[in-house]
PDB file of C-alpha atoms in Angstrom:
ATOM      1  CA  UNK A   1     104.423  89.962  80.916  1.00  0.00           C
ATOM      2  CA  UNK A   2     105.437  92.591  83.748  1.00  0.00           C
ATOM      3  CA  UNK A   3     102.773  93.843  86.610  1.00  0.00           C
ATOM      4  CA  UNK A   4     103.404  97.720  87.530  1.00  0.00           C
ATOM      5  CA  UNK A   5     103.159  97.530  90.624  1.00  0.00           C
ATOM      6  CA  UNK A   6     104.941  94.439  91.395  1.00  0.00           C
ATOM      7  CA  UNK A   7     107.890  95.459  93.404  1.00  0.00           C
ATOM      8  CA  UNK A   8     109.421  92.202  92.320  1.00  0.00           C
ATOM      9  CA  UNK A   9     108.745  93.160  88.722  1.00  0.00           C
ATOM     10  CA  UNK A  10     110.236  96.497  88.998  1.00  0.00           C
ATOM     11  CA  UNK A  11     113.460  94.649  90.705  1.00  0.00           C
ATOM     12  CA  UNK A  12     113.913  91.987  88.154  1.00  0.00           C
ATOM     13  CA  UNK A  13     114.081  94.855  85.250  1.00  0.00           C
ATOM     14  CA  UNK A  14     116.673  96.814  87.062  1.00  0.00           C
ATOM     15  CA  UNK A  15     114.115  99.382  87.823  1.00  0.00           C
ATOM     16  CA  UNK A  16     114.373  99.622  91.464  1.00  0.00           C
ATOM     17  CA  UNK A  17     118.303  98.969  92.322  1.00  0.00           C
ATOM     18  CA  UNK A  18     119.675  95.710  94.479  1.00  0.00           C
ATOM     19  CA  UNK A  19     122.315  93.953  94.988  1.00  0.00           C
ATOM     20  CA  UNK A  20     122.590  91.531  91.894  1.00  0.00           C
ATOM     21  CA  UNK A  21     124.537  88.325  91.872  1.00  0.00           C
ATOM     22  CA  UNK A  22     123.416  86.839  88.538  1.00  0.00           C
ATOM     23  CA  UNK A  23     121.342  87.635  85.368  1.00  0.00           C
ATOM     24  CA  UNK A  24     120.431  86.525  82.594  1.00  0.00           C
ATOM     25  CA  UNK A  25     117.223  87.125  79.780  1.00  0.00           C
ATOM     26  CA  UNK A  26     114.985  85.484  81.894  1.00  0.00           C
ATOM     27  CA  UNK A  27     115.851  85.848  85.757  1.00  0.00           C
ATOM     28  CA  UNK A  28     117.613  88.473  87.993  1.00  0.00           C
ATOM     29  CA  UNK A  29     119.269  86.884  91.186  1.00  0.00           C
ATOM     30  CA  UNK A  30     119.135  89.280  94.093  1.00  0.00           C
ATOM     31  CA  UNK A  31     120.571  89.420  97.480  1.00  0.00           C
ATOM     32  CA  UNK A  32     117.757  88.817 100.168  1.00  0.00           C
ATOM     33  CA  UNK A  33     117.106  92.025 102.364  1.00  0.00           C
ATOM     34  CA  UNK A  34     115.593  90.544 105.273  1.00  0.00           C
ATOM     35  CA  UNK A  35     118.188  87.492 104.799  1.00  0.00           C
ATOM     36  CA  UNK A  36     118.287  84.549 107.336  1.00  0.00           C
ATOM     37  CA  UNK A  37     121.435  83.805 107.329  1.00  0.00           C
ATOM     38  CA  UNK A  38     124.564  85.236 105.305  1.00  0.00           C
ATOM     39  CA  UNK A  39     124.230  85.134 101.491  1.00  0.00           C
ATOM     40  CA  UNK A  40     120.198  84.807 101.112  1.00  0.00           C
ATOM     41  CA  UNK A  41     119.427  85.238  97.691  1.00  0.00           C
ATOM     42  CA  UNK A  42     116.353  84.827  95.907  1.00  0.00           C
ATOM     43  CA  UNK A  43     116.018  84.200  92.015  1.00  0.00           C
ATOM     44  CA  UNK A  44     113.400  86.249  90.276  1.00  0.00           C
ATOM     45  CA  UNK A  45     111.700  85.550  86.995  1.00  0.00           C
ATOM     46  CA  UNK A  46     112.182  88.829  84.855  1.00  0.00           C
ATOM     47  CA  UNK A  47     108.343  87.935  83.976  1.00  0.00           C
ATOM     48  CA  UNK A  48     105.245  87.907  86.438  1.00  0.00           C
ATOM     49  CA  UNK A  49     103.970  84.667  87.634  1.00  0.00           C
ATOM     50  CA  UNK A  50     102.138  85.234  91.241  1.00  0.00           C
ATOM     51  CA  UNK A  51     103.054  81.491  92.225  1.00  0.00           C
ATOM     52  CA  UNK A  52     103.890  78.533  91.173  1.00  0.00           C
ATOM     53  CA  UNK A  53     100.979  77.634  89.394  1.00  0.00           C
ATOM     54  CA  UNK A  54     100.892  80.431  87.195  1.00  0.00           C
ATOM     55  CA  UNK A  55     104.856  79.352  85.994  1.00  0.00           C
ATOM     56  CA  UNK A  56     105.036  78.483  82.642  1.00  0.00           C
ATOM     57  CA  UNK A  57     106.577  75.277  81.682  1.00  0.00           C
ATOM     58  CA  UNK A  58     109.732  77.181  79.993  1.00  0.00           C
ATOM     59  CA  UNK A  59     110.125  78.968  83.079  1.00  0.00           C
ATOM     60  CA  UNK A  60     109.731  76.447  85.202  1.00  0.00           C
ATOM     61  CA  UNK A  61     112.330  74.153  83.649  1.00  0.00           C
ATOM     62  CA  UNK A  62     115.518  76.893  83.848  1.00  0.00           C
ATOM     63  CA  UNK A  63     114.699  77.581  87.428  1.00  0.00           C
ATOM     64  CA  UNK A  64     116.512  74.232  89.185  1.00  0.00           C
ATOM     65  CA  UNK A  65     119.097  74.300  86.493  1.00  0.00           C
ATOM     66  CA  UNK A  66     120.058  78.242  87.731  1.00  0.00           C
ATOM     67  CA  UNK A  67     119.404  77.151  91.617  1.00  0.00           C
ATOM     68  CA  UNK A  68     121.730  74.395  90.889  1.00  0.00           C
ATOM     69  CA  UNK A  69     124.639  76.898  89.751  1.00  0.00           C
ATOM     70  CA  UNK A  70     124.013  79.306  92.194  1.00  0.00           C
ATOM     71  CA  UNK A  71     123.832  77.203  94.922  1.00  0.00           C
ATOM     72  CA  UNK A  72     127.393  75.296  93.638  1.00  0.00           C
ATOM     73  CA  UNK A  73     129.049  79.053  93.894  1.00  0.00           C
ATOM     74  CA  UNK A  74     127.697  79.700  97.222  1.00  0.00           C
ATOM     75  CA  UNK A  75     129.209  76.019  98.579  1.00  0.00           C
ATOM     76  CA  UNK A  76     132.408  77.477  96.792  1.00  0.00           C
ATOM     77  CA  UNK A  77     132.643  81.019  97.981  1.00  0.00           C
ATOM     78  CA  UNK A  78     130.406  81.331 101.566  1.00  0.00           C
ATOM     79  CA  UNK A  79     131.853  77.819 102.820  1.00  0.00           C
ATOM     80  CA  UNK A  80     128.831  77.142 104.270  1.00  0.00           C
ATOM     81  CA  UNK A  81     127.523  73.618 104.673  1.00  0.00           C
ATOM     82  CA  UNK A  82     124.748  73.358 103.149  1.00  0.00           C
ATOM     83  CA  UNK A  83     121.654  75.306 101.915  1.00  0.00           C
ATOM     84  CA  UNK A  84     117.617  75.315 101.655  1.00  0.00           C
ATOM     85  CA  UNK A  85     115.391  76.073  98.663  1.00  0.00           C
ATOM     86  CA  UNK A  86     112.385  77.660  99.745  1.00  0.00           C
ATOM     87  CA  UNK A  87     109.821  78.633  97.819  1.00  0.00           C
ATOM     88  CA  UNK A  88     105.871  79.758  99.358  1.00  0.00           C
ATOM     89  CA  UNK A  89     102.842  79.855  97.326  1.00  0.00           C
ATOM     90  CA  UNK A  90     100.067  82.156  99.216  1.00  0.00           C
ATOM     91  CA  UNK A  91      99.882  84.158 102.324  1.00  0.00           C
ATOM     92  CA  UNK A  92      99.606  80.862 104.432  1.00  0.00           C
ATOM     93  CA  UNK A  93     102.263  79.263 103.023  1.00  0.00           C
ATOM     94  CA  UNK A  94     104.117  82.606 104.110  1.00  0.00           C
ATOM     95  CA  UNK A  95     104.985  84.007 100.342  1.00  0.00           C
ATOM     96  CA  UNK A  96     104.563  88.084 101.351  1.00  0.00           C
ATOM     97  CA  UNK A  97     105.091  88.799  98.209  1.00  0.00           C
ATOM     98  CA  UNK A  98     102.699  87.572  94.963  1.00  0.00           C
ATOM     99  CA  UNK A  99     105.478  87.312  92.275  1.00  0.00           C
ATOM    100  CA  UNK A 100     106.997  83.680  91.930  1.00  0.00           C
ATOM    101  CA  UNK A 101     110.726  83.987  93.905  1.00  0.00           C
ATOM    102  CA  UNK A 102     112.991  81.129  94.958  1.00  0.00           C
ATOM    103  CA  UNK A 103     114.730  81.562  98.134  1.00  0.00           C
ATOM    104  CA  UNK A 104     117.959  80.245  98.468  1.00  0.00           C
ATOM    105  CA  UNK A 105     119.302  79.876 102.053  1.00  0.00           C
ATOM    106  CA  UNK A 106     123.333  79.056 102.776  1.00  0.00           C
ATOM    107  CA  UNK A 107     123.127  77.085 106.361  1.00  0.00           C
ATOM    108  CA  UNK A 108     125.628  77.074 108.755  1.00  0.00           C
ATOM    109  CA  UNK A 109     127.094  74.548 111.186  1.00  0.00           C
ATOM    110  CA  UNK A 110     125.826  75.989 114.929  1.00  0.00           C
ATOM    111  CA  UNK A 111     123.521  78.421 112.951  1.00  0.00           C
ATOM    112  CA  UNK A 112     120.294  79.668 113.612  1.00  0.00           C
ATOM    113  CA  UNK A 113     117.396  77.342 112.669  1.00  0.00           C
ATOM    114  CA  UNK A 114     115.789  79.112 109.629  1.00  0.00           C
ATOM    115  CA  UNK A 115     113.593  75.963 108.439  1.00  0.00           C
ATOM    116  CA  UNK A 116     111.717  73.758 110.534  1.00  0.00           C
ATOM    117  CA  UNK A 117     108.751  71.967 111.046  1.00  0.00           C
ATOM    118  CA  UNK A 118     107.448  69.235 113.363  1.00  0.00           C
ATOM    119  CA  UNK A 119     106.901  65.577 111.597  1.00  0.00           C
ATOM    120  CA  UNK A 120     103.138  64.428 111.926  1.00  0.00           C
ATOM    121  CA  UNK A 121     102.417  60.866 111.778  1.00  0.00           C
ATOM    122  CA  UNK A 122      99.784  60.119 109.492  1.00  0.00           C
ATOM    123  CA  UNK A 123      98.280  56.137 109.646  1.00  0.00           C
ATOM    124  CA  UNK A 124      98.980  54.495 105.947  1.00  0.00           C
ATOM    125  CA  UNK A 125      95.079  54.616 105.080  1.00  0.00           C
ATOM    126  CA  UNK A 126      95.457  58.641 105.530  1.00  0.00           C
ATOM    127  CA  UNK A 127      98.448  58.851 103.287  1.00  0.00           C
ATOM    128  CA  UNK A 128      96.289  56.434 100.668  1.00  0.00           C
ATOM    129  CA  UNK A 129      93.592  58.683 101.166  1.00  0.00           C
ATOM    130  CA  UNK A 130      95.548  62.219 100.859  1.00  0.00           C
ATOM    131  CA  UNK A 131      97.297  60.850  97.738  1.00  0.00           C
ATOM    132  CA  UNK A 132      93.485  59.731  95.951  1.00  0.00           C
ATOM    133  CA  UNK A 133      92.083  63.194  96.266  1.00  0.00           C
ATOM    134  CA  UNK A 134      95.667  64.666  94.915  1.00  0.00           C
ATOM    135  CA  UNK A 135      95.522  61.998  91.546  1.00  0.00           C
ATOM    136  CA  UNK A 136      92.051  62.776  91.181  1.00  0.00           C
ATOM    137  CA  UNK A 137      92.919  66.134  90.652  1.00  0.00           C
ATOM    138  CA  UNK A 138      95.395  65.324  87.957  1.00  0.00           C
TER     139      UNK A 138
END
């Protein structure tokens, strides 16, 4: 299933040119445009799925596998020192744009900080009562 005017869509089927480090049947991985740091890729289903939700299981299960053999040739060939999977889900989350991507972020030693948040510090009874509503919903 494809979306016309998902620029993502028309990226993954070779319609709109990029710079292409991997692809297969089901995913196209792409060199990030606005990358954070050098080698930002992101891996792109071939089919539409606005977010994570929407992934099918099929789909879902070839996507770590893939990160997992991308990530091992960017360790090999950017020597960086480690690396960040990112993925959003939803304009608060930050995800700009509504087809399922993967970001996959090289990190270097004295690097910029590209990922960060500040820790909270919930009590236990919050974390008790965050994780009920969550395995209600299961």
């Amino acid at each position: 299933m494809k979306d016309n005017n998902c620029i993502f869509c028309k990226i993954a089927a070779g319609e709109i040119p990029s710079k292409t480090i991997y692809e297969d049947d089901k995913f196209r991985v792409i060199m990030d445009l606005g990358a954070a740091s050098e080698g930002h890729a992101l891996i792109l289903p071939k089919d539409h799925y606005a977010n994570l939700m929407e992934l099918d299981e099929e789909t879902a299960s070839s996507v770590l596998p893939l990160a997992g053999k991308i990530s091992r040739a960017m360790m090999k060939s950017l020597d960086c020192d480690g690396l960040n999977l990112v993925q959003n889900n939803g304009e608060e989350a930050g995800q700009t744009v509504m087809h399922f991507h993967l970001h996959m972020i090289p990190r270097y030693k004295g690097g910029n900080e590209v990922i960060e948040w500040k820790p909270g510090s919930p009590s236990a009874e919050e974390l008790e009562e965050t994780a009920a509503k969550i395995r209600e919903a299961l």
